PDB file of C-alpha atoms in Angstrom:
ATOM      1  CA  SER A   1     121.962  69.276 131.081  1.00  0.00           C
ATOM      2  CA  GLN A   2     122.667  68.104 134.313  1.00  0.00           C
ATOM      3  CA  GLN A   3     120.407  65.841 136.421  1.00  0.00           C
ATOM      4  CA  GLY A   4     122.130  66.892 139.963  1.00  0.00           C
ATOM      5  CA  GLU A   5     122.673  69.830 141.909  1.00  0.00           C
ATOM      6  CA  GLU A   6     125.472  69.386 144.885  1.00  0.00           C
ATOM      7  CA  ASP A   7     126.009  71.592 147.745  1.00  0.00           C
ATOM      8  CA  PRO A   8     127.901  73.386 148.589  1.00  0.00           C
ATOM      9  CA  GLN A   9     130.250  73.870 145.676  1.00  0.00           C
ATOM     10  CA  ALA A  10     132.897  73.870 147.977  1.00  0.00           C
ATOM     11  CA  LEU A  11     134.119  73.053 151.835  1.00  0.00           C
ATOM     12  CA  SER A  12     136.558  73.054 153.375  1.00  0.00           C
ATOM     13  CA  ILE A  13     137.532  71.416 156.695  1.00  0.00           C
ATOM     14  CA  GLN A  14     140.496  70.601 158.840  1.00  0.00           C
ATOM     15  CA  GLU A  15     142.307  67.107 158.837  1.00  0.00           C
ATOM     16  CA  GLY A  16     139.948  65.201 160.519  1.00  0.00           C
ATOM     17  CA  GLU A  17     136.661  66.907 161.077  1.00  0.00           C
ATOM     18  CA  ASN A  18     133.620  65.258 158.480  1.00  0.00           C
ATOM     19  CA  ALA A  19     132.648  66.583 155.708  1.00  0.00           C
ATOM     20  CA  THR A  20     129.036  66.209 153.927  1.00  0.00           C
ATOM     21  CA  MET A  21     127.638  66.766 150.720  1.00  0.00           C
ATOM     22  CA  ASN A  22     124.266  66.681 148.848  1.00  0.00           C
ATOM     23  CA  CYS A  23     122.718  66.158 146.101  1.00  0.00           C
ATOM     24  CA  SER A  24     119.426  66.825 145.117  1.00  0.00           C
ATOM     25  CA  TYR A  25     118.001  65.380 141.242  1.00  0.00           C
ATOM     26  CA  LYS A  26     115.235  65.725 139.339  1.00  0.00           C
ATOM     27  CA  THR A  27     114.054  62.216 137.969  1.00  0.00           C
ATOM     28  CA  SER A  28     113.327  58.599 138.513  1.00  0.00           C
ATOM     29  CA  ILE A  29     116.320  56.966 138.868  1.00  0.00           C
ATOM     30  CA  ASN A  30     117.571  53.246 139.525  1.00  0.00           C
ATOM     31  CA  ASN A  31     120.239  53.857 141.766  1.00  0.00           C
ATOM     32  CA  LEU A  32     122.635  56.845 142.585  1.00  0.00           C
ATOM     33  CA  GLN A  33     126.326  56.791 142.561  1.00  0.00           C
ATOM     34  CA  TRP A  34     129.258  59.086 144.048  1.00  0.00           C
ATOM     35  CA  TYR A  35     132.637  59.633 141.992  1.00  0.00           C
ATOM     36  CA  ARG A  36     136.033  60.963 143.263  1.00  0.00           C
ATOM     37  CA  GLN A  37     137.618  62.819 141.122  1.00  0.00           C
ATOM     38  CA  ASN A  38     141.546  64.276 141.250  1.00  0.00           C
ATOM     39  CA  SER A  39     142.788  67.406 139.652  1.00  0.00           C
ATOM     40  CA  GLY A  40     140.875  66.941 136.506  1.00  0.00           C
ATOM     41  CA  ARG A  41     142.347  63.185 136.332  1.00  0.00           C
ATOM     42  CA  GLY A  42     139.443  60.144 135.891  1.00  0.00           C
ATOM     43  CA  LEU A  43     136.571  59.245 137.842  1.00  0.00           C
ATOM     44  CA  VAL A  44     137.011  57.134 140.821  1.00  0.00           C
ATOM     45  CA  HIS A  45     133.649  54.993 141.913  1.00  0.00           C
ATOM     46  CA  LEU A  46     132.715  55.646 145.882  1.00  0.00           C
ATOM     47  CA  ILE A  47     129.916  53.721 146.487  1.00  0.00           C
ATOM     48  CA  LEU A  48     126.541  53.290 144.634  1.00  0.00           C
ATOM     49  CA  ILE A  49     123.281  52.839 146.868  1.00  0.00           C
ATOM     50  CA  ARG A  50     120.207  51.807 144.982  1.00  0.00           C
ATOM     51  CA  SER A  51     116.630  53.535 144.602  1.00  0.00           C
ATOM     52  CA  ASN A  52     114.909  50.774 147.364  1.00  0.00           C
ATOM     53  CA  GLU A  53     118.158  51.352 149.646  1.00  0.00           C
ATOM     54  CA  ARG A  54     118.095  54.244 152.506  1.00  0.00           C
ATOM     55  CA  GLU A  55     122.044  54.090 153.697  1.00  0.00           C
ATOM     56  CA  LYS A  56     124.723  52.600 152.591  1.00  0.00           C
ATOM     57  CA  HIS A  57     128.538  52.453 154.161  1.00  0.00           C
ATOM     58  CA  SER A  58     131.902  52.245 152.618  1.00  0.00           C
ATOM     59  CA  GLY A  59     134.735  52.351 155.190  1.00  0.00           C
ATOM     60  CA  ARG A  60     134.692  55.976 155.688  1.00  0.00           C
ATOM     61  CA  LEU A  61     132.232  57.257 153.555  1.00  0.00           C
ATOM     62  CA  ARG A  62     128.244  57.087 154.582  1.00  0.00           C
ATOM     63  CA  VAL A  63     126.203  57.434 151.958  1.00  0.00           C
ATOM     64  CA  THR A  64     122.035  58.187 152.367  1.00  0.00           C
ATOM     65  CA  LEU A  65     119.141  58.161 149.864  1.00  0.00           C
ATOM     66  CA  ASP A  66     115.796  59.922 149.865  1.00  0.00           C
ATOM     67  CA  THR A  67     113.883  59.170 146.872  1.00  0.00           C
ATOM     68  CA  SER A  68     110.611  61.079 147.746  1.00  0.00           C
ATOM     69  CA  LYS A  69     113.152  64.294 148.184  1.00  0.00           C
ATOM     70  CA  LYS A  70     115.417  63.279 145.180  1.00  0.00           C
ATOM     71  CA  SER A  71     117.755  63.705 147.226  1.00  0.00           C
ATOM     72  CA  SER A  72     121.082  62.002 148.628  1.00  0.00           C
ATOM     73  CA  SER A  73     124.171  62.849 151.007  1.00  0.00           C
ATOM     74  CA  LEU A  74     127.833  61.623 151.314  1.00  0.00           C
ATOM     75  CA  LEU A  75     129.871  61.686 154.214  1.00  0.00           C
ATOM     76  CA  ILE A  76     133.597  61.588 154.673  1.00  0.00           C
ATOM     77  CA  THR A  77     134.186  61.065 158.324  1.00  0.00           C
ATOM     78  CA  ALA A  78     137.719  61.601 160.111  1.00  0.00           C
ATOM     79  CA  SER A  79     138.201  63.066 156.746  1.00  0.00           C
ATOM     80  CA  ARG A  80     142.380  62.918 155.663  1.00  0.00           C
ATOM     81  CA  ALA A  81     144.568  65.156 153.538  1.00  0.00           C
ATOM     82  CA  ALA A  82     144.198  62.690 150.499  1.00  0.00           C
ATOM     83  CA  ASP A  83     140.408  63.241 150.860  1.00  0.00           C
ATOM     84  CA  THR A  84     141.010  66.608 148.941  1.00  0.00           C
ATOM     85  CA  ALA A  85     139.075  65.806 145.635  1.00  0.00           C
ATOM     86  CA  SER A  86     136.148  66.814 143.411  1.00  0.00           C
ATOM     87  CA  TYR A  87     133.067  64.843 144.664  1.00  0.00           C
ATOM     88  CA  PHE A  88     130.320  63.948 141.992  1.00  0.00           C
ATOM     89  CA  CYS A  89     126.891  62.237 142.363  1.00  0.00           C
ATOM     90  CA  ALA A  90     125.734  60.593 139.211  1.00  0.00           C
ATOM     91  CA  THR A  91     122.103  59.131 138.794  1.00  0.00           C
ATOM     92  CA  ASP A  92     121.805  55.956 136.841  1.00  0.00           C
ATOM     93  CA  GLY A  93     118.148  55.472 135.306  1.00  0.00           C
ATOM     94  CA  ASN A  94     116.888  53.403 132.229  1.00  0.00           C
ATOM     95  CA  ASP A  95     119.050  54.999 129.566  1.00  0.00           C
ATOM     96  CA  TYR A  96     122.281  53.338 129.938  1.00  0.00           C
ATOM     97  CA  LYS A  97     123.300  57.046 130.966  1.00  0.00           C
ATOM     98  CA  LEU A  98     124.978  58.786 134.553  1.00  0.00           C
ATOM     99  CA  SER A  99     123.407  62.314 134.745  1.00  0.00           C
ATOM    100  CA  PHE A 100     126.261  63.764 136.344  1.00  0.00           C
ATOM    101  CA  GLY A 101     126.028  67.120 139.119  1.00  0.00           C
ATOM    102  CA  ALA A 102     128.255  69.925 138.874  1.00  0.00           C
ATOM    103  CA  GLY A 103     130.381  68.807 141.944  1.00  0.00           C
ATOM    104  CA  THR A 104     131.316  69.666 145.769  1.00  0.00           C
ATOM    105  CA  THR A 105     134.862  70.685 145.859  1.00  0.00           C
ATOM    106  CA  VAL A 106     136.163  69.228 149.289  1.00  0.00           C
ATOM    107  CA  THR A 107     139.769  70.935 150.810  1.00  0.00           C
ATOM    108  CA  VAL A 108     141.581  68.803 153.717  1.00  0.00           C
ATOM    109  CA  ARG A 109     143.821  71.355 155.622  1.00  0.00           C
ATOM    110  CA  ALA A 110     146.168  69.599 157.491  1.00  0.00           C
TER     111      ALA A 110
ATOM    112  CA  LYS B   1     142.872  43.242 134.816  1.00  0.00           C
ATOM    113  CA  ALA B   2     143.869  46.520 133.211  1.00  0.00           C
ATOM    114  CA  GLY B   3     142.189  49.074 133.245  1.00  0.00           C
ATOM    115  CA  VAL B   4     140.404  51.784 131.102  1.00  0.00           C
ATOM    116  CA  THR B   5     142.775  53.000 129.131  1.00  0.00           C
ATOM    117  CA  GLN B   6     142.385  56.211 126.662  1.00  0.00           C
ATOM    118  CA  THR B   7     144.626  57.434 123.771  1.00  0.00           C
ATOM    119  CA  PRO B   8     146.386  59.990 123.347  1.00  0.00           C
ATOM    120  CA  ARG B   9     146.324  61.916 126.901  1.00  0.00           C
ATOM    121  CA  TYR B  10     147.086  64.794 125.988  1.00  0.00           C
ATOM    122  CA  LEU B  11     145.956  66.628 122.404  1.00  0.00           C
ATOM    123  CA  ILE B  12     146.681  70.215 120.701  1.00  0.00           C
ATOM    124  CA  LYS B  13     144.390  71.070 117.199  1.00  0.00           C
ATOM    125  CA  THR B  14     143.332  73.660 115.237  1.00  0.00           C
ATOM    126  CA  ARG B  15     139.721  75.511 114.549  1.00  0.00           C
ATOM    127  CA  GLY B  16     138.295  73.075 111.546  1.00  0.00           C
ATOM    128  CA  GLN B  17     140.659  70.504 112.655  1.00  0.00           C
ATOM    129  CA  GLN B  18     138.972  66.370 113.002  1.00  0.00           C
ATOM    130  CA  VAL B  19     140.220  64.849 115.848  1.00  0.00           C
ATOM    131  CA  THR B  20     139.843  60.788 117.209  1.00  0.00           C
ATOM    132  CA  LEU B  21     140.520  59.311 120.267  1.00  0.00           C
ATOM    133  CA  SER B  22     140.032  55.637 121.602  1.00  0.00           C
ATOM    134  CA  CYS B  23     139.293  54.182 124.852  1.00  0.00           C
ATOM    135  CA  SER B  24     140.185  50.658 125.489  1.00  0.00           C
ATOM    136  CA  PRO B  25     137.544  49.133 128.358  1.00  0.00           C
ATOM    137  CA  ILE B  26     138.140  46.696 130.860  1.00  0.00           C
ATOM    138  CA  SER B  27     138.613  43.251 129.159  1.00  0.00           C
ATOM    139  CA  GLY B  28     135.128  41.670 129.547  1.00  0.00           C
ATOM    140  CA  HIS B  29     133.327  45.226 129.178  1.00  0.00           C
ATOM    141  CA  ARG B  30     130.736  45.578 126.675  1.00  0.00           C
ATOM    142  CA  SER B  31     129.528  49.014 127.532  1.00  0.00           C
ATOM    143  CA  VAL B  32     131.882  51.819 126.700  1.00  0.00           C
ATOM    144  CA  SER B  33     130.450  55.541 127.465  1.00  0.00           C
ATOM    145  CA  TRP B  34     131.960  58.475 126.896  1.00  0.00           C
ATOM    146  CA  TYR B  35     131.286  61.943 128.638  1.00  0.00           C
ATOM    147  CA  GLN B  36     132.801  65.529 128.252  1.00  0.00           C
ATOM    148  CA  GLN B  37     134.025  67.423 131.356  1.00  0.00           C
ATOM    149  CA  THR B  38     134.441  71.170 130.866  1.00  0.00           C
ATOM    150  CA  PRO B  39     134.857  73.983 133.379  1.00  0.00           C
ATOM    151  CA  GLY B  40     131.550  75.636 132.408  1.00  0.00           C
ATOM    152  CA  GLN B  41     128.892  72.686 131.536  1.00  0.00           C
ATOM    153  CA  GLY B  42     130.540  70.322 133.907  1.00  0.00           C
ATOM    154  CA  LEU B  43     130.612  66.448 133.072  1.00  0.00           C
ATOM    155  CA  GLN B  44     128.151  65.504 129.969  1.00  0.00           C
ATOM    156  CA  PHE B  45     126.960  62.845 128.413  1.00  0.00           C
ATOM    157  CA  LEU B  46     127.967  62.217 124.694  1.00  0.00           C
ATOM    158  CA  PHE B  47     126.964  58.098 123.404  1.00  0.00           C
ATOM    159  CA  GLU B  48     126.983  55.018 125.369  1.00  0.00           C
ATOM    160  CA  TYR B  49     127.513  51.449 123.244  1.00  0.00           C
ATOM    161  CA  PHE B  50     126.834  48.281 124.110  1.00  0.00           C
ATOM    162  CA  SER B  51     128.202  45.140 121.485  1.00  0.00           C
ATOM    163  CA  GLU B  52     128.631  47.637 118.795  1.00  0.00           C
ATOM    164  CA  THR B  53     125.434  49.521 119.336  1.00  0.00           C
ATOM    165  CA  GLN B  54     124.539  53.110 120.140  1.00  0.00           C
ATOM    166  CA  ARG B  55     121.993  52.777 122.586  1.00  0.00           C
ATOM    167  CA  ASN B  56     121.958  56.276 123.842  1.00  0.00           C
ATOM    168  CA  LYS B  57     123.184  59.923 122.397  1.00  0.00           C
ATOM    169  CA  GLY B  58     123.553  62.688 124.807  1.00  0.00           C
ATOM    170  CA  ASN B  59     122.973  66.586 123.415  1.00  0.00           C
ATOM    171  CA  PHE B  60     125.468  67.467 120.981  1.00  0.00           C
ATOM    172  CA  PRO B  61     125.694  68.496 117.383  1.00  0.00           C
ATOM    173  CA  GLY B  62     126.479  65.320 115.045  1.00  0.00           C
ATOM    174  CA  ARG B  63     129.950  67.386 114.619  1.00  0.00           C
ATOM    175  CA  PHE B  64     130.719  64.262 117.824  1.00  0.00           C
ATOM    176  CA  SER B  65     130.019  60.677 116.291  1.00  0.00           C
ATOM    177  CA  GLY B  66     131.618  57.133 118.121  1.00  0.00           C
ATOM    178  CA  ARG B  67     131.615  53.597 116.981  1.00  0.00           C
ATOM    179  CA  GLN B  68     131.937  50.481 118.938  1.00  0.00           C
ATOM    180  CA  PHE B  69     134.602  47.585 117.304  1.00  0.00           C
ATOM    181  CA  SER B  70     134.010  43.938 117.608  1.00  0.00           C
ATOM    182  CA  ASN B  71     136.607  43.621 120.748  1.00  0.00           C
ATOM    183  CA  SER B  72     134.493  46.810 122.738  1.00  0.00           C
ATOM    184  CA  ARG B  73     137.364  49.172 121.962  1.00  0.00           C
ATOM    185  CA  SER B  74     135.944  52.496 120.735  1.00  0.00           C
ATOM    186  CA  GLU B  75     136.729  55.457 119.416  1.00  0.00           C
ATOM    187  CA  MET B  76     135.170  59.002 119.477  1.00  0.00           C
ATOM    188  CA  ASN B  77     135.346  61.860 116.448  1.00  0.00           C
ATOM    189  CA  VAL B  78     134.642  65.345 116.647  1.00  0.00           C
ATOM    190  CA  SER B  79     135.208  67.224 112.851  1.00  0.00           C
ATOM    191  CA  THR B  80     135.301  70.457 112.374  1.00  0.00           C
ATOM    192  CA  LEU B  81     136.661  71.046 115.992  1.00  0.00           C
ATOM    193  CA  GLU B  82     135.436  74.860 117.789  1.00  0.00           C
ATOM    194  CA  LEU B  83     137.341  76.038 120.399  1.00  0.00           C
ATOM    195  CA  GLY B  84     134.398  75.652 122.556  1.00  0.00           C
ATOM    196  CA  ASP B  85     135.488  71.603 122.187  1.00  0.00           C
ATOM    197  CA  SER B  86     138.131  72.007 124.396  1.00  0.00           C
ATOM    198  CA  ALA B  87     137.519  69.841 127.209  1.00  0.00           C
ATOM    199  CA  LEU B  88     138.610  67.106 129.042  1.00  0.00           C
ATOM    200  CA  TYR B  89     137.403  64.082 127.168  1.00  0.00           C
ATOM    201  CA  LEU B  90     136.391  60.815 129.879  1.00  0.00           C
ATOM    202  CA  CYS B  91     135.844  57.264 128.532  1.00  0.00           C
ATOM    203  CA  ALA B  92     133.978  54.805 131.061  1.00  0.00           C
ATOM    204  CA  SER B  93     133.240  51.282 130.523  1.00  0.00           C
ATOM    205  CA  ARG B  94     130.923  48.752 132.096  1.00  0.00           C
ATOM    206  CA  ASP B  95     129.774  45.020 131.619  1.00  0.00           C
ATOM    207  CA  GLY B  96     126.462  46.188 130.075  1.00  0.00           C
ATOM    208  CA  GLY B  97     124.105  46.035 133.287  1.00  0.00           C
ATOM    209  CA  GLY B  98     124.165  49.367 135.450  1.00  0.00           C
ATOM    210  CA  GLY B  99     125.813  49.607 138.060  1.00  0.00           C
ATOM    211  CA  GLU B 100     129.559  51.382 138.812  1.00  0.00           C
ATOM    212  CA  GLN B 101     131.833  52.892 135.455  1.00  0.00           C
ATOM    213  CA  TYR B 102     135.357  52.943 135.494  1.00  0.00           C
ATOM    214  CA  PHE B 103     136.415  55.921 134.220  1.00  0.00           C
ATOM    215  CA  GLY B 104     139.658  56.175 132.266  1.00  0.00           C
ATOM    216  CA  PRO B 105     142.570  58.935 132.842  1.00  0.00           C
ATOM    217  CA  GLY B 106     140.946  61.104 130.167  1.00  0.00           C
ATOM    218  CA  THR B 107     141.803  62.947 126.891  1.00  0.00           C
ATOM    219  CA  ARG B 108     142.908  66.359 127.147  1.00  0.00           C
ATOM    220  CA  LEU B 109     142.081  68.352 124.206  1.00  0.00           C
ATOM    221  CA  THR B 110     143.004  71.762 123.430  1.00  0.00           C
ATOM    222  CA  VAL B 111     141.381  73.652 120.236  1.00  0.00           C
ATOM    223  CA  THR B 112     143.604  76.466 119.426  1.00  0.00           C
TER     224      THR B 112
END
């Protein structure tokens, strides 16, 4: 079973626009991570936010975490064609595993 | 440092056969995890090893097993393959504490 639910399932935007996707989870966490996957390949780590952090930035990425609502969001600003991929949130508890959401498929149109 | 490597990259097997997949973690990483990815179930955790000890196991039947060697390389084995075992199997490594995991390119297993 999956820990998280992601919303929306799919997103289509124009190049240069921002993309926002949300993740909700069920149990307590140590940290929450976001990964990108291109066309069924391996996952690439994007950003990690710890349970005591509320917001984190990395380049064009902005992640927020609300532990009271058990939710997180990932914002990609000024999107590019190369951002076309599936994005997954993953929660990391005290159990040596990542629990992944179902993912959001992002398509950036030129 | 070289990334996580997985072999083979693609595999076609017949129902009832068994298969062994291999994973070499990033040098210095002692934790190796395995995940199964399918269109229907998404990314599911299989197991995690640290210094040759399994620390956690996902909700998979006993046909799925794994091990880790003293050099941190890991293998997973699936016996008596079923059609539903067709999936992308991903291996990830990290240095042992919490934090980001580094994923390999995966092994695409097709069971016919």
